[in-house]
Amino acid sequence: MLIVEEGEDLIDPFTLVDQGVGRKPEKHSDVLKNASQTRDAFIQSMSFHRGCPHAVRRSELLDDIITLYQENQPKVFEEYPFQIKFVSEKAIDAGGVSRDMFSAFFEEMYKVYFDGANLLSPIVHPGMDVSVISILGAIISHAYIVRGILPTRIAFPTLARFLLGPSITVSSEVLVDTLIDSLSLYEAGIMKRASAEAKEKQPSFSSDLMPLIISVFSRFGVRQLPTPLKFQHTLSQVATYEFFSPLPSRS
């Protein structure tokens, strides 16, 4: 799980994602409540840190922060207060500098590791080291724990898994609704129209609608011809892949 209790009563905020088969889906409010409780427990577990602030460059913020977390796990999660210093800047981090750092980092992270018209989900580039996605999960968790901020543009199912790992199971209805919300207005309109026709239980979609559905599905790698009977199931599979498949499990 992304945030778990260890033998020394410390919290270990790493990413562990599986399909959570058989678990009862949780509401959005429950996810945030559980994350808040875990954050409080983590704060209480940390020891006071008297070391130097971690130095990062604004011009290389994305790479510097990823490297910081790659090279300092798990020690960085035990530091309190967690402090950042921007190279060539004089500001002292009493909370505002690191909050600024996380916010700026999220904006850079969106551009490189996420995609979507409205809500964002993680993407994997050819040749990319997928272990970076685990690091991003640790950073997102740590940002919430020490500064109480989250990357709000990330789709809820993905963010929930980043924060709570396999302890959270998102219902297929939420997955489908979030997927549709993440599409452009044009594509969302196609999916909503297809959903309406699927409820009518006709043997096939309207002749003018079928090529539009195929066009949207092909963008997600779907090769089968959609049918009203299997439409919702296919849409749920697409959403599961879109929001969860790039998230590696912790070994």
mmCIF file of N, CA, C and O in Angstrom, residues 107-180:
data_model
loop_
_atom_site.group_PDB
_atom_site.id
_atom_site.type_symbol
_atom_site.label_atom_id
_atom_site.label_comp_id
_atom_site.label_asym_id
_atom_site.label_seq_id
_atom_site.Cartn_x
_atom_site.Cartn_y
_atom_site.Cartn_z
ATOM 1 N N GLU A 107 2.964 20.790 -11.832
ATOM 2 C CA GLU A 107 2.716 21.357 -13.156
ATOM 3 C C GLU A 107 3.669 20.775 -14.197
ATOM 4 O O GLU A 107 3.263 20.485 -15.327
ATOM 5 N N GLU A 108 4.942 20.592 -13.827
ATOM 6 C CA GLU A 108 5.911 19.982 -14.742
ATOM 7 C C GLU A 108 5.609 18.502 -14.931
ATOM 8 O O GLU A 108 5.748 17.960 -16.032
ATOM 9 N N MET A 109 5.201 17.831 -13.874
ATOM 10 C CA MET A 109 4.863 16.408 -13.922
ATOM 11 C C MET A 109 3.710 16.145 -14.885
ATOM 12 O O MET A 109 3.729 15.178 -15.658
ATOM 13 N N TYR A 110 2.686 17.020 -14.843
ATOM 14 C CA TYR A 110 1.545 16.864 -15.742
ATOM 15 C C TYR A 110 1.994 16.807 -17.196
ATOM 16 O O TYR A 110 1.495 16.009 -17.987
ATOM 17 N N LYS A 111 2.924 17.678 -17.557
ATOM 18 C CA LYS A 111 3.332 17.816 -18.959
ATOM 19 C C LYS A 111 4.051 16.588 -19.486
ATOM 20 O O LYS A 111 3.938 16.254 -20.669
ATOM 21 N N VAL A 112 4.808 15.921 -18.621
ATOM 22 C CA VAL A 112 5.683 14.836 -19.068
ATOM 23 C C VAL A 112 5.079 13.452 -18.845
ATOM 24 O O VAL A 112 5.191 12.570 -19.703
ATOM 25 N N TYR A 113 4.412 13.263 -17.703
ATOM 26 C CA TYR A 113 4.003 11.920 -17.309
ATOM 27 C C TYR A 113 2.495 11.690 -17.312
ATOM 28 O O TYR A 113 2.053 10.583 -16.975
ATOM 29 N N PHE A 114 1.713 12.686 -17.683
ATOM 30 C CA PHE A 114 0.259 12.541 -17.674
ATOM 31 C C PHE A 114 -0.340 13.091 -18.968
ATOM 32 O O PHE A 114 0.271 13.891 -19.660
ATOM 33 N N ASP A 115 -1.554 12.634 -19.253
ATOM 34 C CA ASP A 115 -2.236 13.083 -20.465
ATOM 35 C C ASP A 115 -3.737 13.055 -20.218
ATOM 36 O O ASP A 115 -4.228 12.311 -19.362
ATOM 37 N N GLY A 116 -4.472 13.861 -20.971
ATOM 38 C CA GLY A 116 -5.923 13.900 -20.859
ATOM 39 C C GLY A 116 -6.457 15.260 -21.239
ATOM 40 O O GLY A 116 -5.775 16.271 -21.076
ATOM 41 N N ALA A 117 -7.679 15.270 -21.769
ATOM 42 C CA ALA A 117 -8.280 16.531 -22.183
ATOM 43 C C ALA A 117 -8.698 17.368 -20.978
ATOM 44 O O ALA A 117 -8.505 18.582 -20.960
ATOM 45 N N ASN A 118 -9.266 16.712 -19.971
ATOM 46 C CA ASN A 118 -9.706 17.404 -18.761
ATOM 47 C C ASN A 118 -8.997 16.830 -17.542
ATOM 48 O O ASN A 118 -8.091 17.430 -16.991
ATOM 49 N N LEU A 119 -9.415 15.641 -17.109
ATOM 50 C CA LEU A 119 -8.736 14.940 -16.026
ATOM 51 C C LEU A 119 -7.559 14.166 -16.599
ATOM 52 O O LEU A 119 -7.613 13.666 -17.717
ATOM 53 N N LEU A 120 -6.496 14.032 -15.827
ATOM 54 C CA LEU A 120 -5.270 13.443 -16.336
ATOM 55 C C LEU A 120 -5.048 12.036 -15.786
ATOM 56 O O LEU A 120 -5.398 11.736 -14.650
ATOM 57 N N SER A 121 -4.445 11.187 -16.613
ATOM 58 C CA SER A 121 -4.034 9.848 -16.203
ATOM 59 C C SER A 121 -2.595 9.639 -16.647
ATOM 60 O O SER A 121 -2.126 10.291 -17.584
ATOM 61 N N PRO A 122 -1.861 8.739 -15.984
ATOM 62 C CA PRO A 122 -0.444 8.564 -16.302
ATOM 63 C C PRO A 122 -0.234 7.912 -17.665
ATOM 64 O O PRO A 122 -1.039 7.096 -18.110
ATOM 65 N N ILE A 123 0.839 8.288 -18.323
ATOM 66 C CA ILE A 123 1.206 7.694 -19.602
ATOM 67 C C ILE A 123 2.622 7.158 -19.491
ATOM 68 O O ILE A 123 3.421 7.613 -18.681
ATOM 69 N N VAL A 124 2.936 6.173 -20.321
ATOM 70 C CA VAL A 124 4.271 5.589 -20.362
ATOM 71 C C VAL A 124 4.824 5.778 -21.762
ATOM 72 O O VAL A 124 4.237 5.305 -22.735
ATOM 73 N N HIS A 125 5.944 6.482 -21.871
ATOM 74 C CA HIS A 125 6.581 6.714 -23.156
ATOM 75 C C HIS A 125 7.452 5.530 -23.538
ATOM 76 O O HIS A 125 7.975 4.825 -22.660
ATOM 77 N N PRO A 126 7.646 5.271 -24.839
ATOM 78 C CA PRO A 126 8.575 4.215 -25.256
ATOM 79 C C PRO A 126 9.972 4.464 -24.688
ATOM 80 O O PRO A 126 10.503 5.566 -24.780
ATOM 81 N N GLY A 127 10.559 3.448 -24.092
ATOM 82 C CA GLY A 127 11.887 3.576 -23.525
ATOM 83 C C GLY A 127 11.932 4.214 -22.150
ATOM 84 O O GLY A 127 13.002 4.344 -21.555
ATOM 85 N N MET A 128 10.763 4.593 -21.628
ATOM 86 C CA MET A 128 10.709 5.254 -20.326
ATOM 87 C C MET A 128 10.913 4.242 -19.204
ATOM 88 O O MET A 128 10.443 3.101 -19.263
ATOM 89 N N ASP A 129 11.617 4.646 -18.161
ATOM 90 C CA ASP A 129 11.788 3.837 -16.971
ATOM 91 C C ASP A 129 10.503 3.931 -16.152
ATOM 92 O O ASP A 129 10.232 4.954 -15.521
ATOM 93 N N VAL A 130 9.706 2.861 -16.148
ATOM 94 C CA VAL A 130 8.399 2.912 -15.498
ATOM 95 C C VAL A 130 8.516 3.023 -13.981
ATOM 96 O O VAL A 130 7.524 3.337 -13.308
ATOM 97 N N SER A 131 9.707 2.766 -13.431
ATOM 98 C CA SER A 131 9.863 2.922 -11.985
ATOM 99 C C SER A 131 9.662 4.372 -11.559
ATOM 100 O O SER A 131 9.389 4.649 -10.386
ATOM 101 N N VAL A 132 9.780 5.306 -12.524
ATOM 102 C CA VAL A 132 9.539 6.716 -12.222
ATOM 103 C C VAL A 132 8.111 6.927 -11.728
ATOM 104 O O VAL A 132 7.862 7.786 -10.873
ATOM 105 N N ILE A 133 7.161 6.135 -12.245
ATOM 106 C CA ILE A 133 5.774 6.274 -11.823
ATOM 107 C C ILE A 133 5.645 5.981 -10.331
ATOM 108 O O ILE A 133 4.880 6.644 -9.614
ATOM 109 N N SER A 134 6.407 5.003 -9.835
ATOM 110 C CA SER A 134 6.400 4.723 -8.400
ATOM 111 C C SER A 134 6.931 5.906 -7.602
ATOM 112 O O SER A 134 6.405 6.245 -6.536
ATOM 113 N N ILE A 135 7.978 6.538 -8.139
ATOM 114 C CA ILE A 135 8.550 7.714 -7.473
ATOM 115 C C ILE A 135 7.525 8.839 -7.442
ATOM 116 O O ILE A 135 7.373 9.533 -6.425
ATOM 117 N N LEU A 136 6.803 9.028 -8.536
ATOM 118 C CA LEU A 136 5.776 10.069 -8.569
ATOM 119 C C LEU A 136 4.716 9.801 -7.509
ATOM 120 O O LEU A 136 4.235 10.724 -6.844
ATOM 121 N N GLY A 137 4.341 8.535 -7.335
ATOM 122 C CA GLY A 137 3.379 8.187 -6.296
ATOM 123 C C GLY A 137 3.889 8.541 -4.908
ATOM 124 O O GLY A 137 3.144 9.055 -4.076
ATOM 125 N N ALA A 138 5.181 8.281 -4.669
ATOM 126 C CA ALA A 138 5.772 8.617 -3.368
ATOM 127 C C ALA A 138 5.789 10.125 -3.153
ATOM 128 O O ALA A 138 5.508 10.615 -2.059
ATOM 129 N N ILE A 139 6.107 10.890 -4.211
ATOM 130 C CA ILE A 139 6.144 12.351 -4.106
ATOM 131 C C ILE A 139 4.750 12.907 -3.832
ATOM 132 O O ILE A 139 4.563 13.791 -2.981
ATOM 133 N N ILE A 140 3.764 12.407 -4.564
ATOM 134 C CA ILE A 140 2.383 12.857 -4.368
ATOM 135 C C ILE A 140 1.933 12.579 -2.935
ATOM 136 O O ILE A 140 1.336 13.436 -2.275
ATOM 137 N N SER A 141 2.219 11.381 -2.461
ATOM 138 C CA SER A 141 1.857 11.028 -1.089
ATOM 139 C C SER A 141 2.557 11.929 -0.082
ATOM 140 O O SER A 141 1.939 12.428 0.863
ATOM 141 N N HIS A 142 3.855 12.140 -0.277
ATOM 142 C CA HIS A 142 4.629 12.952 0.653
ATOM 143 C C HIS A 142 4.154 14.402 0.655
ATOM 144 O O HIS A 142 4.090 15.047 1.708
ATOM 145 N N ALA A 143 3.812 14.927 -0.523
ATOM 146 C CA ALA A 143 3.307 16.295 -0.606
ATOM 147 C C ALA A 143 2.040 16.459 0.220
ATOM 148 O O ALA A 143 1.850 17.469 0.910
ATOM 149 N N TYR A 144 1.178 15.468 0.171
ATOM 150 C CA TYR A 144 -0.049 15.535 0.955
ATOM 151 C C TYR A 144 0.240 15.410 2.447
ATOM 152 O O TYR A 144 -0.340 16.112 3.282
ATOM 153 N N ILE A 145 1.167 14.510 2.775
ATOM 154 C CA ILE A 145 1.484 14.264 4.180
ATOM 155 C C ILE A 145 2.099 15.491 4.848
ATOM 156 O O ILE A 145 1.693 15.899 5.931
ATOM 157 N N VAL A 146 3.116 16.099 4.202
ATOM 158 C CA VAL A 146 3.851 17.175 4.875
ATOM 159 C C VAL A 146 3.283 18.564 4.601
ATOM 160 O O VAL A 146 3.522 19.494 5.377
ATOM 161 N N ARG A 147 2.555 18.743 3.493
ATOM 162 C CA ARG A 147 2.024 20.076 3.179
ATOM 163 C C ARG A 147 0.537 20.093 2.887
ATOM 164 O O ARG A 147 -0.045 21.147 2.649
ATOM 165 N N GLY A 148 -0.105 18.943 2.866
ATOM 166 C CA GLY A 148 -1.553 18.894 2.701
ATOM 167 C C GLY A 148 -2.055 19.303 1.340
ATOM 168 O O GLY A 148 -3.203 19.743 1.197
ATOM 169 N N ILE A 149 -1.225 19.129 0.292
ATOM 170 C CA ILE A 149 -1.656 19.501 -1.059
ATOM 171 C C ILE A 149 -1.645 18.277 -1.961
ATOM 172 O O ILE A 149 -0.874 17.341 -1.741
ATOM 173 N N LEU A 150 -2.520 18.295 -2.961
ATOM 174 C CA LEU A 150 -2.645 17.194 -3.908
ATOM 175 C C LEU A 150 -2.661 17.729 -5.341
ATOM 176 O O LEU A 150 -3.097 18.864 -5.568
ATOM 177 N N PRO A 151 -2.214 16.927 -6.297
ATOM 178 C CA PRO A 151 -2.301 17.313 -7.715
ATOM 179 C C PRO A 151 -3.730 17.104 -8.221
ATOM 180 O O PRO A 151 -4.102 16.025 -8.670
ATOM 181 N N THR A 152 -4.536 18.120 -8.134
ATOM 182 C CA THR A 152 -5.976 17.981 -8.320
ATOM 183 C C THR A 152 -6.398 17.711 -9.761
ATOM 184 O O THR A 152 -7.547 17.366 -10.005
ATOM 185 N N ARG A 153 -5.500 17.865 -10.717
ATOM 186 C CA ARG A 153 -5.869 17.595 -12.114
ATOM 187 C C ARG A 153 -5.822 16.108 -12.448
ATOM 188 O O ARG A 153 -6.311 15.692 -13.498
ATOM 189 N N ILE A 154 -5.229 15.304 -11.572
ATOM 190 C CA ILE A 154 -5.165 13.866 -11.816
ATOM 191 C C ILE A 154 -6.535 13.247 -11.550
ATOM 192 O O ILE A 154 -7.216 13.585 -10.585
ATOM 193 N N ALA A 155 -6.951 12.323 -12.409
ATOM 194 C CA ALA A 155 -8.240 11.661 -12.263
ATOM 195 C C ALA A 155 -8.344 10.967 -10.909
ATOM 196 O O ALA A 155 -7.375 10.370 -10.431
ATOM 197 N N PHE A 156 -9.523 11.032 -10.300
ATOM 198 C CA PHE A 156 -9.722 10.502 -8.949
ATOM 199 C C PHE A 156 -9.294 9.039 -8.791
ATOM 200 O O PHE A 156 -8.630 8.703 -7.810
ATOM 201 N N PRO A 157 -9.649 8.112 -9.702
ATOM 202 C CA PRO A 157 -9.219 6.720 -9.493
ATOM 203 C C PRO A 157 -7.707 6.571 -9.407
ATOM 204 O O PRO A 157 -7.196 5.833 -8.560
ATOM 205 N N THR A 158 -6.981 7.276 -10.268
ATOM 206 C CA THR A 158 -5.520 7.206 -10.245
ATOM 207 C C THR A 158 -4.981 7.816 -8.959
ATOM 208 O O THR A 158 -4.085 7.251 -8.312
ATOM 209 N N LEU A 159 -5.505 8.960 -8.574
ATOM 210 C CA LEU A 159 -5.035 9.626 -7.361
ATOM 211 C C LEU A 159 -5.327 8.769 -6.127
ATOM 212 O O LEU A 159 -4.495 8.676 -5.217
ATOM 213 N N ALA A 160 -6.490 8.131 -6.100
ATOM 214 C CA ALA A 160 -6.841 7.259 -4.979
ATOM 215 C C ALA A 160 -5.863 6.103 -4.867
ATOM 216 O O ALA A 160 -5.426 5.748 -3.768
ATOM 217 N N ARG A 161 -5.492 5.506 -5.999
ATOM 218 C CA ARG A 161 -4.535 4.406 -5.966
ATOM 219 C C ARG A 161 -3.147 4.899 -5.569
ATOM 220 O O ARG A 161 -2.399 4.205 -4.897
ATOM 221 N N PHE A 162 -2.767 6.091 -6.034
ATOM 222 C CA PHE A 162 -1.484 6.661 -5.621
ATOM 223 C C PHE A 162 -1.426 6.805 -4.096
ATOM 224 O O PHE A 162 -0.409 6.530 -3.462
ATOM 225 N N LEU A 163 -2.531 7.253 -3.512
ATOM 226 C CA LEU A 163 -2.552 7.536 -2.079
ATOM 227 C C LEU A 163 -2.751 6.292 -1.234
ATOM 228 O O LEU A 163 -2.116 6.138 -0.187
ATOM 229 N N LEU A 164 -3.649 5.398 -1.661
ATOM 230 C CA LEU A 164 -4.047 4.290 -0.801
ATOM 231 C C LEU A 164 -3.726 2.915 -1.365
ATOM 232 O O LEU A 164 -3.972 1.912 -0.702
ATOM 233 N N GLY A 165 -3.190 2.840 -2.584
ATOM 234 C CA GLY A 165 -2.787 1.565 -3.156
ATOM 235 C C GLY A 165 -3.924 0.564 -3.203
ATOM 236 O O GLY A 165 -5.075 0.912 -3.451
ATOM 237 N N PRO A 166 -3.620 -0.728 -2.943
ATOM 238 C CA PRO A 166 -4.626 -1.787 -3.104
ATOM 239 C C PRO A 166 -5.727 -1.773 -2.056
ATOM 240 O O PRO A 166 -6.659 -2.560 -2.145
ATOM 241 N N SER A 167 -5.639 -0.904 -1.056
ATOM 242 C CA SER A 167 -6.714 -0.840 -0.063
ATOM 243 C C SER A 167 -7.951 -0.143 -0.617
ATOM 244 O O SER A 167 -9.012 -0.178 -0.016
ATOM 245 N N ILE A 168 -7.808 0.499 -1.765
ATOM 246 C CA ILE A 168 -8.946 1.208 -2.351
ATOM 247 C C ILE A 168 -9.394 0.507 -3.623
ATOM 248 O O ILE A 168 -8.587 0.156 -4.464
ATOM 249 N N THR A 169 -10.681 0.234 -3.730
ATOM 250 C CA THR A 169 -11.258 -0.342 -4.936
ATOM 251 C C THR A 169 -12.302 0.628 -5.478
ATOM 252 O O THR A 169 -13.224 1.001 -4.767
ATOM 253 N N VAL A 170 -12.125 1.033 -6.711
ATOM 254 C CA VAL A 170 -13.029 2.003 -7.331
ATOM 255 C C VAL A 170 -14.062 1.254 -8.153
ATOM 256 O O VAL A 170 -13.713 0.377 -8.956
ATOM 257 N N SER A 171 -15.327 1.564 -7.958
ATOM 258 C CA SER A 171 -16.399 0.864 -8.664
ATOM 259 C C SER A 171 -16.322 1.134 -10.162
ATOM 260 O O SER A 171 -15.801 2.151 -10.612
ATOM 261 N N SER A 172 -16.868 0.200 -10.945
ATOM 262 C CA SER A 172 -16.853 0.362 -12.404
ATOM 263 C C SER A 172 -17.647 1.595 -12.826
ATOM 264 O O SER A 172 -17.302 2.252 -13.815
ATOM 265 N N GLU A 173 -18.701 1.923 -12.076
ATOM 266 C CA GLU A 173 -19.492 3.112 -12.411
ATOM 267 C C GLU A 173 -18.661 4.386 -12.280
ATOM 268 O O GLU A 173 -18.723 5.273 -13.144
ATOM 269 N N VAL A 174 -17.879 4.475 -11.193
ATOM 270 C CA VAL A 174 -17.022 5.640 -11.003
ATOM 271 C C VAL A 174 -15.934 5.682 -12.064
ATOM 272 O O VAL A 174 -15.606 6.750 -12.603
ATOM 273 N N LEU A 175 -15.362 4.525 -12.393
ATOM 274 C CA LEU A 175 -14.336 4.459 -13.423
ATOM 275 C C LEU A 175 -14.869 4.976 -14.756
ATOM 276 O O LEU A 175 -14.222 5.786 -15.423
ATOM 277 N N VAL A 176 -16.051 4.488 -15.139
ATOM 278 C CA VAL A 176 -16.639 4.890 -16.423
ATOM 279 C C VAL A 176 -16.983 6.375 -16.422
ATOM 280 O O VAL A 176 -16.688 7.090 -17.389
ATOM 281 N N ASP A 177 -17.620 6.847 -15.344
ATOM 282 C CA ASP A 177 -17.978 8.272 -15.275
ATOM 283 C C ASP A 177 -16.738 9.157 -15.339
ATOM 284 O O ASP A 177 -16.742 10.203 -16.005
ATOM 285 N N THR A 178 -15.666 8.742 -14.647
ATOM 286 C CA THR A 178 -14.439 9.538 -14.648
ATOM 287 C C THR A 178 -13.788 9.522 -16.022
ATOM 288 O O THR A 178 -13.254 10.537 -16.477
ATOM 289 N N LEU A 179 -13.823 8.359 -16.683
ATOM 290 C CA LEU A 179 -13.261 8.279 -18.035
ATOM 291 C C LEU A 179 -13.983 9.244 -18.973
ATOM 292 O O LEU A 179 -13.342 9.982 -19.734
ATOM 293 N N ILE A 180 -15.298 9.251 -18.920
ATOM 294 C CA ILE A 180 -16.071 10.139 -19.783
ATOM 295 C C ILE A 180 -15.779 11.600 -19.451
ATOM 296 O O ILE A 180 -15.630 12.440 -20.348
#
